[in-house]
Short mmCIF file of C-alpha atoms in Angstrom, two decimals:
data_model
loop_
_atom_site.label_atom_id
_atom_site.label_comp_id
_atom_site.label_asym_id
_atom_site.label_seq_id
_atom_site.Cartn_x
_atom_site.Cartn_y
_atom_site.Cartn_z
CA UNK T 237 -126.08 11.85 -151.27
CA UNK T 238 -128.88 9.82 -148.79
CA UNK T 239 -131.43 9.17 -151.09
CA UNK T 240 -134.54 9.13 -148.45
CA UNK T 241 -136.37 6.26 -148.79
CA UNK T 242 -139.83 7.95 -148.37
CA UNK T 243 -141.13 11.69 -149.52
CA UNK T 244 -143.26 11.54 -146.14
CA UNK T 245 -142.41 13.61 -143.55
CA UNK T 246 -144.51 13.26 -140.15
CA UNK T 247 -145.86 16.19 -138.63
CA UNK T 248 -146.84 15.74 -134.78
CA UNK T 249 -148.44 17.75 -133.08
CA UNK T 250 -147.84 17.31 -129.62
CA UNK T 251 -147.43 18.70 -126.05
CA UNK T 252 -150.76 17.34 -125.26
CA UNK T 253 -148.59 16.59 -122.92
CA UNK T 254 -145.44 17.22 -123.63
CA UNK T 255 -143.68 13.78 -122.14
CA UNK T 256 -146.92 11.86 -123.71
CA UNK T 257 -145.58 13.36 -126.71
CA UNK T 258 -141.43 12.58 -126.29
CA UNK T 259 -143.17 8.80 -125.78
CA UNK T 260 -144.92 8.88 -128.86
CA UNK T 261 -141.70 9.78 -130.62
CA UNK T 262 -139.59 7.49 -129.08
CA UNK T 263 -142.15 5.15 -130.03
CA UNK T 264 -142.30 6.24 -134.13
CA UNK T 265 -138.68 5.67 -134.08
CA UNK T 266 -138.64 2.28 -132.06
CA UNK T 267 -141.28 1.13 -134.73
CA UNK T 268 -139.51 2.20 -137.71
CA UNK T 269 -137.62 -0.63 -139.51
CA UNK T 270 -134.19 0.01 -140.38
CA UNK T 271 -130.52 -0.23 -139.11
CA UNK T 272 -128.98 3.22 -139.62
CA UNK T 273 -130.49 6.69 -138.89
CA UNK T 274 -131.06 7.26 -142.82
CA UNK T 275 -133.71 4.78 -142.82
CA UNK T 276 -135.84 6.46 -139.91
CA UNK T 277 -138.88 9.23 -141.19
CA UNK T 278 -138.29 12.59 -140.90
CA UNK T 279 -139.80 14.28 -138.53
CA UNK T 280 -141.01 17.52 -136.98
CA UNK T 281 -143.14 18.12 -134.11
CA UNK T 282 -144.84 21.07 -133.03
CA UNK T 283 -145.06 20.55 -129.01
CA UNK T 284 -146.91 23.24 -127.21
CA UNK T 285 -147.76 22.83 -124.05
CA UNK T 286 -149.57 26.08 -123.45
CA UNK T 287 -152.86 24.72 -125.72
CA UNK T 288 -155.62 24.89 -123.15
CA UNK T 289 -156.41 21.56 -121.56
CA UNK T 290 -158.79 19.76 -123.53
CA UNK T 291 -160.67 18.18 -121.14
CA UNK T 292 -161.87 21.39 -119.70
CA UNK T 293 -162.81 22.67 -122.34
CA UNK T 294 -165.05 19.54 -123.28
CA UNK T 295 -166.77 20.25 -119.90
CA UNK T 296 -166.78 23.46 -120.74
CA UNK T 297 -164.37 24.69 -117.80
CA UNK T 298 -161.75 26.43 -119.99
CA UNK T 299 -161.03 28.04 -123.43
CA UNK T 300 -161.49 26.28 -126.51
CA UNK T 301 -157.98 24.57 -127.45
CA UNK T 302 -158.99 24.40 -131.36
CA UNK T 303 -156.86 28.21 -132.26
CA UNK T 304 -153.78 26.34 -130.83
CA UNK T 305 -154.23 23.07 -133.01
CA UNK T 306 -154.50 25.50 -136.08
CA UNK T 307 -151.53 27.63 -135.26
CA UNK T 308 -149.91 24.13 -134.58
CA UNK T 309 -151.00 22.50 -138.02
CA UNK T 310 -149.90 25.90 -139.63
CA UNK T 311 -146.13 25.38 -138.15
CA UNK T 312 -146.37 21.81 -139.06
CA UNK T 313 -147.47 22.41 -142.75
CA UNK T 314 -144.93 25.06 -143.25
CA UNK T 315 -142.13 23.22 -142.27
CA UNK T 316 -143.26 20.15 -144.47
CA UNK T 317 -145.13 17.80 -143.14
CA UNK T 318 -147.04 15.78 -145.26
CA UNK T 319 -149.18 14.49 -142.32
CA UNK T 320 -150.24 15.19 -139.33
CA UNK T 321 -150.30 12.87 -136.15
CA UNK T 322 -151.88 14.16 -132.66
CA UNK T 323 -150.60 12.14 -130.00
CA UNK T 324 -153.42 13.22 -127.87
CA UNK T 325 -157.15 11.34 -127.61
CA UNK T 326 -158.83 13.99 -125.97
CA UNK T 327 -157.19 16.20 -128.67
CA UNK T 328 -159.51 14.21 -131.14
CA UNK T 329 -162.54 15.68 -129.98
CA UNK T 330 -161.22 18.52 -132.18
CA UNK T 331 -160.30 17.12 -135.02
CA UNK T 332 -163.46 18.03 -136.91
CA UNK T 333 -163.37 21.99 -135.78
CA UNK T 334 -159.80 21.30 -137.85
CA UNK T 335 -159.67 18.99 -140.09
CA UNK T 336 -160.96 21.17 -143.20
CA UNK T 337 -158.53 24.26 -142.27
CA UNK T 338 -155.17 21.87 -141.69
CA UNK T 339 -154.73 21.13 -145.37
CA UNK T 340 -152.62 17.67 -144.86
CA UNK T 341 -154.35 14.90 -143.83
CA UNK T 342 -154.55 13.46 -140.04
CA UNK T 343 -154.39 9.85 -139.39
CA UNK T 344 -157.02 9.89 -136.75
CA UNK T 345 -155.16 7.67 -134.08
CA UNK T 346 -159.03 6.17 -132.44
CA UNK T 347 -160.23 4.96 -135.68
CA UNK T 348 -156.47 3.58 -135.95
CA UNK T 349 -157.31 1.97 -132.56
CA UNK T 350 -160.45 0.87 -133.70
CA UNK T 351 -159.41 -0.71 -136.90
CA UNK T 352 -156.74 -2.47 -134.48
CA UNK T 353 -158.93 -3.66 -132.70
CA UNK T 354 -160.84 -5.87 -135.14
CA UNK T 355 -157.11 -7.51 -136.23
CA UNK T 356 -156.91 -9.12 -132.57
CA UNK T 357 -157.11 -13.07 -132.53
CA UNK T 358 -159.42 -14.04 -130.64
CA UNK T 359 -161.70 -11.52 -131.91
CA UNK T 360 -162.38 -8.83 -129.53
CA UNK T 361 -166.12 -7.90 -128.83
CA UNK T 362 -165.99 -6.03 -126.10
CA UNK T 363 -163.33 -3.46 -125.25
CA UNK T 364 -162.49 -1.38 -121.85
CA UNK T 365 -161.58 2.29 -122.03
CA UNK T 366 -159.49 4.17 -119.54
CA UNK T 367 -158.95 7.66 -120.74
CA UNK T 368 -159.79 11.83 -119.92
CA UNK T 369 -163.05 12.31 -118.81
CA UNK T 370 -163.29 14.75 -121.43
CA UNK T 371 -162.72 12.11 -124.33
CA UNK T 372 -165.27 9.96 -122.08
CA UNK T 373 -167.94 12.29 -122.41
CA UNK T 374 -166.93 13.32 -126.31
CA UNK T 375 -167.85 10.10 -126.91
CA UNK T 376 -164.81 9.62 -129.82
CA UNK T 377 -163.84 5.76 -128.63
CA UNK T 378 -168.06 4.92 -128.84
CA UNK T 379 -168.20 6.73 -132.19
CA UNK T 380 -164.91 4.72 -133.54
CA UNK T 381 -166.01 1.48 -131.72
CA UNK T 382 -169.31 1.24 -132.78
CA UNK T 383 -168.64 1.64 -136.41
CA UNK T 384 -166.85 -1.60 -135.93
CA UNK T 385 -169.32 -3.41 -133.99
CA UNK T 386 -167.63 -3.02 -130.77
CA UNK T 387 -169.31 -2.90 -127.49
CA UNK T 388 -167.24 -0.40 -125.16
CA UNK T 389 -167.55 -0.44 -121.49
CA UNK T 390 -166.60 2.80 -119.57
CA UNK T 391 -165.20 3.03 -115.80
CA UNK T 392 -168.28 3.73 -113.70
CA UNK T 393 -168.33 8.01 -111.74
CA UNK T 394 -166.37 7.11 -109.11
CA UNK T 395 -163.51 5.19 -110.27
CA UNK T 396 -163.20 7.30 -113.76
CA UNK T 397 -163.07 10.50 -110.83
CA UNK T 398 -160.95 9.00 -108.42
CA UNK T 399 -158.50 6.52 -109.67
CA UNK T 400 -158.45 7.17 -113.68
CA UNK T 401 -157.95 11.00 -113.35
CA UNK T 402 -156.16 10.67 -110.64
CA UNK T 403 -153.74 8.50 -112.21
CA UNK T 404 -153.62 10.99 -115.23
CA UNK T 405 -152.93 14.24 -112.97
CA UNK T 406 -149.89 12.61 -111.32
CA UNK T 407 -148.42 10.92 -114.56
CA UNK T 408 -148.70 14.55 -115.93
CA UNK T 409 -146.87 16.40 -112.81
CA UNK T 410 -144.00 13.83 -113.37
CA UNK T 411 -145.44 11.17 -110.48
CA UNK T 412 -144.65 7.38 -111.83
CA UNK T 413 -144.92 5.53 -108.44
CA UNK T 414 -146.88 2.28 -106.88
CA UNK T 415 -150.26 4.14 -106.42
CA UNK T 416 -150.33 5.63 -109.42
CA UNK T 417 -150.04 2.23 -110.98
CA UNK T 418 -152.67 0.29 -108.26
CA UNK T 419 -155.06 3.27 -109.32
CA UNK T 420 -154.93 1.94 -113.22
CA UNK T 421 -154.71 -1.38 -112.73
CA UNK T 422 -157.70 -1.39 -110.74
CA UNK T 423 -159.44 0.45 -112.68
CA UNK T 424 -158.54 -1.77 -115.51
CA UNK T 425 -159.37 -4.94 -113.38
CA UNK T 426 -163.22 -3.55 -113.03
CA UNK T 427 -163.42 -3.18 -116.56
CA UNK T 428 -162.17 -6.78 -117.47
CA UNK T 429 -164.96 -8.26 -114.97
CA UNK T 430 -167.29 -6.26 -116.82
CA UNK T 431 -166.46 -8.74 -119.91
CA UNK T 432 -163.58 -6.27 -121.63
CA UNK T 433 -161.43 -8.82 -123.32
CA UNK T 434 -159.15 -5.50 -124.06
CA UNK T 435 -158.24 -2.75 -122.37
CA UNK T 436 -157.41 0.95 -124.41
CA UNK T 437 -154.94 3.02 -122.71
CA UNK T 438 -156.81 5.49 -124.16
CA UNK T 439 -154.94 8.78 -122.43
CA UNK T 440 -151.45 9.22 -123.62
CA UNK T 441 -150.47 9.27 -120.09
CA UNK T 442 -151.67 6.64 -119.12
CA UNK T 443 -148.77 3.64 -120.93
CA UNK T 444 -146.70 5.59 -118.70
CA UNK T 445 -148.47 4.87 -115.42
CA UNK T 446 -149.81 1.40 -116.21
CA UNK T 447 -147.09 -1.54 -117.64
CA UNK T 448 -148.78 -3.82 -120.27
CA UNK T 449 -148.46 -7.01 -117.86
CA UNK T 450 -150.72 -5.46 -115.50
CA UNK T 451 -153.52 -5.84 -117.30
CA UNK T 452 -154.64 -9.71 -117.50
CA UNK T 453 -156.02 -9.03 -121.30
CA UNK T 454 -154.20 -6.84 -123.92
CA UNK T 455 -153.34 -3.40 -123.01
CA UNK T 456 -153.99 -1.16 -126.52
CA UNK T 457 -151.29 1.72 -126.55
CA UNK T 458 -153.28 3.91 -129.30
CA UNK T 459 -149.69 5.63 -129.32
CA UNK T 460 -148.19 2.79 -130.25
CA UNK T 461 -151.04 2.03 -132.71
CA UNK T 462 -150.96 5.03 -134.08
CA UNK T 463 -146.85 5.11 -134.46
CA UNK T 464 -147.63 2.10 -136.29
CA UNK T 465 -150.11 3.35 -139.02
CA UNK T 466 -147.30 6.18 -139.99
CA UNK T 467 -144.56 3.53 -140.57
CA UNK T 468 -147.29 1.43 -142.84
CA UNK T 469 -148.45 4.54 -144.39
CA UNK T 470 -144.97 5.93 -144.95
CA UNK T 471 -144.22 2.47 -146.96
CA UNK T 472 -147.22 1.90 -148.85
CA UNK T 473 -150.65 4.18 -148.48
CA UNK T 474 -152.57 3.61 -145.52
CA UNK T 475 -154.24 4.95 -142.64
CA UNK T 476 -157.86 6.12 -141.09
CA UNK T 477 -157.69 9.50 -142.10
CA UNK T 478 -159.90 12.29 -141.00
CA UNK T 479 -163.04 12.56 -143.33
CA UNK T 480 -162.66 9.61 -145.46
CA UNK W 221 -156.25 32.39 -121.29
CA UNK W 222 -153.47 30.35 -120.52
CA UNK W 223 -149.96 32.72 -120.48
CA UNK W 224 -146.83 30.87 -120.93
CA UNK W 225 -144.44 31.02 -118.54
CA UNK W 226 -141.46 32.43 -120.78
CA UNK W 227 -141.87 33.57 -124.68
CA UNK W 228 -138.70 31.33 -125.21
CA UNK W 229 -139.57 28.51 -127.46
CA UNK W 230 -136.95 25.71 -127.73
CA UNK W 231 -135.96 24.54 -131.66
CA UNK W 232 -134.20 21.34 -131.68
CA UNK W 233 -131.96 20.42 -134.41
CA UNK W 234 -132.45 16.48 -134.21
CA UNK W 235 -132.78 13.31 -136.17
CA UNK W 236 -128.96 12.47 -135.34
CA UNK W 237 -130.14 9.74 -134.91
CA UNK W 238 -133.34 10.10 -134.22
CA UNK W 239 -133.74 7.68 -130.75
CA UNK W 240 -131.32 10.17 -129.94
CA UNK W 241 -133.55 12.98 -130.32
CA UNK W 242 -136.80 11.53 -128.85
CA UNK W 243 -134.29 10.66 -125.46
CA UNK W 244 -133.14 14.32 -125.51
CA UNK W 245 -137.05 15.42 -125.56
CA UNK W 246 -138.18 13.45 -122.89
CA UNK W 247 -134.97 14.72 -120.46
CA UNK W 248 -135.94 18.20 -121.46
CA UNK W 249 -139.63 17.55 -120.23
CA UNK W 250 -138.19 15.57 -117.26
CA UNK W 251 -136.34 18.29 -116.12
CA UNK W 252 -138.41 21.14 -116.84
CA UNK W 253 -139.74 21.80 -113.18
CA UNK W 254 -143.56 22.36 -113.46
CA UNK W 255 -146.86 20.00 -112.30
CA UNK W 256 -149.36 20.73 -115.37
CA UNK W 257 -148.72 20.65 -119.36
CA UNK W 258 -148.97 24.48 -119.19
CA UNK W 259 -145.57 24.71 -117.20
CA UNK W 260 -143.70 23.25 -120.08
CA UNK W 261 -141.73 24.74 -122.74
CA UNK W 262 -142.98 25.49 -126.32
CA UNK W 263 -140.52 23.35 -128.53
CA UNK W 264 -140.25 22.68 -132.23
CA UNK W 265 -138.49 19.71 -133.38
CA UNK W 266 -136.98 19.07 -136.91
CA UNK W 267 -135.73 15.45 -136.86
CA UNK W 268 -134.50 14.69 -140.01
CA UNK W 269 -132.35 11.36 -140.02
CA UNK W 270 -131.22 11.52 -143.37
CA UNK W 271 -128.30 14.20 -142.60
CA UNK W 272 -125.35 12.41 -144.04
CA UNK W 273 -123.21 10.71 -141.28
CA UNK W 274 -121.52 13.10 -139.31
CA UNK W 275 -118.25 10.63 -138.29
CA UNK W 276 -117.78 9.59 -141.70
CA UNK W 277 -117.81 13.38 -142.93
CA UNK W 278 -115.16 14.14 -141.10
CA UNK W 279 -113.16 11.19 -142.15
CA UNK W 280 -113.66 12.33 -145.79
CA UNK W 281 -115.86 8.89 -146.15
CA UNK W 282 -118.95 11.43 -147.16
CA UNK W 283 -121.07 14.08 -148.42
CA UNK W 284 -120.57 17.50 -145.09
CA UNK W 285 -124.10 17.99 -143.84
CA UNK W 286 -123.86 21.12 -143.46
CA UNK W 287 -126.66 22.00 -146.19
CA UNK W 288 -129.25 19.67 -143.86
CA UNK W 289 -127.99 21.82 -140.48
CA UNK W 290 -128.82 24.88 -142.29
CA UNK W 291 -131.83 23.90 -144.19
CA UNK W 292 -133.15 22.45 -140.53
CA UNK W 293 -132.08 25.49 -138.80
CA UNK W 294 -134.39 27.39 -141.39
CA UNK W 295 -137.46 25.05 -140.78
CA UNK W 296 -136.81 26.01 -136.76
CA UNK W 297 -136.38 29.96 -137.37
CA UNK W 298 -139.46 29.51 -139.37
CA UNK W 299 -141.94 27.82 -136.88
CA UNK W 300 -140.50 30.37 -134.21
CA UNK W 301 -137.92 28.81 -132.53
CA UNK W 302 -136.12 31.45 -130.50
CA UNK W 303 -133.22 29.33 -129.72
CA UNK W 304 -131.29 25.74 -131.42
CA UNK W 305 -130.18 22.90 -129.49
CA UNK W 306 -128.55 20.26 -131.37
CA UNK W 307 -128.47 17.01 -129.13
CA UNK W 308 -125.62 15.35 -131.13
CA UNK W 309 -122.22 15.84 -130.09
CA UNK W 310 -120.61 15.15 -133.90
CA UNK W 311 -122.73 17.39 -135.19
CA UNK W 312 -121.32 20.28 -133.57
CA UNK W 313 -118.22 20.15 -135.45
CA UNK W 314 -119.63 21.69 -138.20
CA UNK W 315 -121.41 24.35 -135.79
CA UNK W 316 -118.74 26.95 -136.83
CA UNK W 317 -119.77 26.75 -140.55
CA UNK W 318 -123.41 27.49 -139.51
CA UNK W 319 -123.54 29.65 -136.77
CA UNK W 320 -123.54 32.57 -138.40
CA UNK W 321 -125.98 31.64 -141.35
CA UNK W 322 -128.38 30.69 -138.73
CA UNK W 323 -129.92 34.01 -137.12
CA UNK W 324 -130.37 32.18 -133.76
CA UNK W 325 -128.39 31.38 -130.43
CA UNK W 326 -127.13 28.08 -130.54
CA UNK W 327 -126.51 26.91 -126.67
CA UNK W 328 -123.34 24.45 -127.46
CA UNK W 329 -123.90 21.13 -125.67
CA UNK W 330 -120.01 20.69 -125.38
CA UNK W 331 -119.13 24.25 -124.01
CA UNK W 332 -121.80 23.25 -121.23
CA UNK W 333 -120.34 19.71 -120.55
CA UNK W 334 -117.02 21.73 -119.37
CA UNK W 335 -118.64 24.30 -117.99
CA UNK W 336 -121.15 21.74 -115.98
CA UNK W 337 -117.41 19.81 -115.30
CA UNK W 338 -116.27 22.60 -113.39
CA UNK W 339 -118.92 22.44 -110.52
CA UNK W 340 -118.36 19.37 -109.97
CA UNK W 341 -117.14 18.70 -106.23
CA UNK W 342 -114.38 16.70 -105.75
CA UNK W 343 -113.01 19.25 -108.54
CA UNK W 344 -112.46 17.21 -111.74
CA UNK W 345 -108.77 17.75 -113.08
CA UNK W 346 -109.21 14.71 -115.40
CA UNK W 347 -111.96 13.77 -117.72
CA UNK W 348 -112.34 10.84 -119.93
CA UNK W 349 -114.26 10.83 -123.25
CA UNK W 350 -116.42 7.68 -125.01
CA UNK W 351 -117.37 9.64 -128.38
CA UNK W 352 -117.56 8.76 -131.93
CA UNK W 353 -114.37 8.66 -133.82
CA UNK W 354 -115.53 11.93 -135.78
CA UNK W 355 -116.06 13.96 -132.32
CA UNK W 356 -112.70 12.58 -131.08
CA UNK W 357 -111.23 13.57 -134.35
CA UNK W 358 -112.87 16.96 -134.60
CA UNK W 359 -111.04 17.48 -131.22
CA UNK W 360 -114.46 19.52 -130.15
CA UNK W 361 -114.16 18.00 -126.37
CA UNK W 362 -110.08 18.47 -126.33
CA UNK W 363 -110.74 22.33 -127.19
CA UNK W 364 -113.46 23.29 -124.80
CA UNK W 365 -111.67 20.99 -122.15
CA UNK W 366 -108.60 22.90 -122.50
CA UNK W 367 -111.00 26.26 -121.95
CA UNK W 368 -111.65 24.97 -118.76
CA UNK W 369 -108.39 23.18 -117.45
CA UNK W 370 -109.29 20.07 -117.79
CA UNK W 371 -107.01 17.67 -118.85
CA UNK W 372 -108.80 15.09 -121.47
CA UNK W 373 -108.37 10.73 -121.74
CA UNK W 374 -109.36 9.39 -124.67
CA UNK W 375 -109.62 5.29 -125.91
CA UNK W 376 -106.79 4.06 -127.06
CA UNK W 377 -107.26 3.09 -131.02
CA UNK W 378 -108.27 -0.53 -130.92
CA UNK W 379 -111.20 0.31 -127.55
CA UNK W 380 -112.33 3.37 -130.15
CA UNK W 381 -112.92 1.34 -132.77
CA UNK W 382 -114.09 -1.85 -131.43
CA UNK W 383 -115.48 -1.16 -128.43
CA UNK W 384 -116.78 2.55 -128.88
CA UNK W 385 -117.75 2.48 -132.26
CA UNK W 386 -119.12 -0.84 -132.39
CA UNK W 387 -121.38 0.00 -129.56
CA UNK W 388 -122.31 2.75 -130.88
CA UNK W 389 -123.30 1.07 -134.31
CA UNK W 390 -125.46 -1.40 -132.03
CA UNK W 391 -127.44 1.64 -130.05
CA UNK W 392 -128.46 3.08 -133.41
CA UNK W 393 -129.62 -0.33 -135.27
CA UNK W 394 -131.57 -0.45 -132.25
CA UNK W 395 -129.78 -2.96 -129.94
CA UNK W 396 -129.52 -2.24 -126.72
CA UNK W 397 -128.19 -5.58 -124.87
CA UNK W 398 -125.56 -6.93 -122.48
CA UNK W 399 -123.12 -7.05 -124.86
CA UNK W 400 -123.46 -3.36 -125.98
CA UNK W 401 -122.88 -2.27 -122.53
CA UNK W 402 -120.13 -4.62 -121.58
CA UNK W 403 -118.27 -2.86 -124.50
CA UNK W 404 -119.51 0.76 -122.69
CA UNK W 405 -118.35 -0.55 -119.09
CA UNK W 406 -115.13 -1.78 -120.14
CA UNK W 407 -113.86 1.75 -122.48
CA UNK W 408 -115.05 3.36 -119.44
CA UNK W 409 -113.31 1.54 -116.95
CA UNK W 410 -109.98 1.85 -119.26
CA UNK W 411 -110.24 5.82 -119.23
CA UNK W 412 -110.56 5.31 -115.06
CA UNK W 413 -107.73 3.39 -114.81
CA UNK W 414 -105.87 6.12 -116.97
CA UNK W 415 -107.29 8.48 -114.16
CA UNK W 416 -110.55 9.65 -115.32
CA UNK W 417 -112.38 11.10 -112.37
CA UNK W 418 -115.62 11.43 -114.49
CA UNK W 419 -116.30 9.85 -117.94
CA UNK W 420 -118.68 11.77 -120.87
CA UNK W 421 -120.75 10.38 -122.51
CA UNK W 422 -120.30 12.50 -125.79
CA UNK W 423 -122.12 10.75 -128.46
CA UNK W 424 -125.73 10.79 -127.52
CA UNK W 425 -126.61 7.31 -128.58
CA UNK W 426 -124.22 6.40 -125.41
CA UNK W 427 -126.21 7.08 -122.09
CA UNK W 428 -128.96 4.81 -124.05
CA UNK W 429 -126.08 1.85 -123.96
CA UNK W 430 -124.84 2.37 -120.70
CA UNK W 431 -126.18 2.98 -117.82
CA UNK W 432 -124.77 5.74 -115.17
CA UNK W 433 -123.90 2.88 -111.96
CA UNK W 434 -122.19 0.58 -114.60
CA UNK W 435 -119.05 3.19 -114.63
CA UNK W 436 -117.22 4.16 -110.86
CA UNK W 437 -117.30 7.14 -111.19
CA UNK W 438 -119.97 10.21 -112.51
CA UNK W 439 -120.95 9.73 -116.28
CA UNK W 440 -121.26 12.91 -117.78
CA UNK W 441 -124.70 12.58 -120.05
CA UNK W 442 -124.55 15.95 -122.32
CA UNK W 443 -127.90 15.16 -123.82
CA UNK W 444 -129.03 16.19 -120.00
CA UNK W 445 -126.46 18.61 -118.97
CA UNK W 446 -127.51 20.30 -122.42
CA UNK W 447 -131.39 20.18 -121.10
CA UNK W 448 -130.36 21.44 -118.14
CA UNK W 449 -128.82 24.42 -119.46
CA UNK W 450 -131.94 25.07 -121.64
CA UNK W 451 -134.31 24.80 -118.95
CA UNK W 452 -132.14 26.97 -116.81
CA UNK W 453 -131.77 30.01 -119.79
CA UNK W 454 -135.47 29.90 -121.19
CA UNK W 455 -135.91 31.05 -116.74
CA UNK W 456 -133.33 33.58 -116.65
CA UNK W 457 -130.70 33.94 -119.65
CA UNK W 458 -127.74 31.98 -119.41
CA UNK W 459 -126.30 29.17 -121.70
CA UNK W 460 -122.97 28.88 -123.41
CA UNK W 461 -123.45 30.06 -127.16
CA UNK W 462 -121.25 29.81 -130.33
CA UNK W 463 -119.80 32.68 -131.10
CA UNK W 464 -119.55 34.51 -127.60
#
């Protein structure tokens, strides 16, 4: 019999959107050491689709997601996950109407980010976000940044309104093209010249949209950063959980 | 309140191998017709890569993983699945042993390969098959084939085992190189020759070696055809199932 060689099984909760949330898998497995499938985590993911968008519910536009998340965490815990991972930053504005109720403990993928951050050579002072306006305006990447002495710099109205959600709205309807990309990278390219020695792809969507090399600094995939604190965690004991 | 568009929620039987699964995730969201998250379907995923080897199962090389079909089938049931897809083409030799035990339609990726076969125009009268040694074995393709009138080419024994399999090896240790899909092109291009008029790619770690314009003729990818049919049932009811 496979002897497993972790107890840990992940528990993502996902559909925030749903293909942000087949990338962040395919990204958990790509990061997993190993050779043969018996060395990769198990795995289950709870992907609804239907939770309300977050980001209008931040702006107070739309039902509050948080009943969903719980429902989601329930599935996740009864099925036997031993953590929980949300694939979804404006998801983390939630976290705290959760966290207490969930009873496993979420790695809390912006402090991940964060943390990241500060393990960069050179050593990044000032980062760039391009993400939801609803995480924007949550204020989760300040709160996380700060507590590491990192300045943030956020697109200014118009370009956050008209090239970052833009972007967002067409990576989620399945739209990958030239424009979408020109609307991120320029975006990106206004934060850089506002001193951003990194860049946070700070909406799930938006890795898809935007290729690292188009970005002249680093390009943070907090999926990607995240995927990576499981795999550590999973091996040793790790992670920025919620509450600690 | 959001209202979802069916009450169908998609459980996926995965981990086998698990790159395998995250691929078969993100074709099921790519070809799930919708513009917003909320169009999606509801899906529960139990990955759980340390199910024995299928192939060497039925070789008698190892433990039958049936007990980690069933115990995943459970976790689905549980979290609400209303359906199972299993996106691994050896695994559903042991289908027969749990279909019963299960309590839930299970839409059979290989009965919709031959059905998807059939509507095919030119009409395909020959089919060739690059599959793992324990699907080729298991004779799963040979007997829905026959179902359908197709006539089935497989790999001689040295392309199966050092062409096929080896490739196949490489996909799942991660590799995915020139070399890998040399091996592909060239068991492909030997089924052709031996009048294949389409070729399937019926172990799911092969579309991810190969890509569809390296073979002359249409690849088959099951992992998609089986999406398809999933998509296609949660909007009206239709899907080949065990059992009917």
């Amino acid at each position: 019999m496979t002897t497993p060689t972790t107890a840990e099984i992940i528990g993502i909760l996902g559909g925030m959107g749903p293909a942000a949330t087949a990338d962040f898998y395919a990204k958990l497995v790509a990061t997993t050491p190993g050779s043969s499938d018996q060395d990769h985590l198990r795995t289950v993911i709870w992907s609804d689709p239907t939770i309300p968008d977050r980001t209008a519910a931040l702006l107070g536009d739309g039902p509050d997601p948080t009943p969903w998340l719980l429902d989601g965490s329930r599935v996740l815990r009864e099925a036997g996950a031993t953590v929980i991972a949300i694939p979804c930053n404006t998801a983390h504005a939630f976290v705290p109407r959760i966290a207490d109720h969930v009873g496993l403990p979420i790695i809390h993928m912006i402090g991940e980010v964060a943390r990241h951050l500060t393990t960069l050579s050179p050593r990044i002072h000032t980062a760039g976000l391009l993400a939801t306006t609803g995480t924007v305006r949550a204020g989760l990447y300040q709160e996380w940044l700060d507590r590491f002495g990192i300045r943030l710099v956020l697109p200014g109205t118009v370009s956050q309104n008209h090239e970052v959600m833009t972007a967002i709205h067409a990576v989620k309807a399945g739209i990958r093209d030239d424009r979408t990309t020109a609307l991120l990278s320029r975006a990106a390219q206004r934060l850089t010249e506002r001193g951003a020695q990194a860049v946070i792809a700070g909406c799930t969507e938006i890795p898809l949209g935007l290729p690292g090399d188009a970005v002249g600094v680093p390009l943070i995939d907090p999926a990607l950063v995240l995927a990576q604190a499981l795999v550590r965690r999973a091996r040793t004991d790790g992670g920025v959980e919620q509450g600690r």
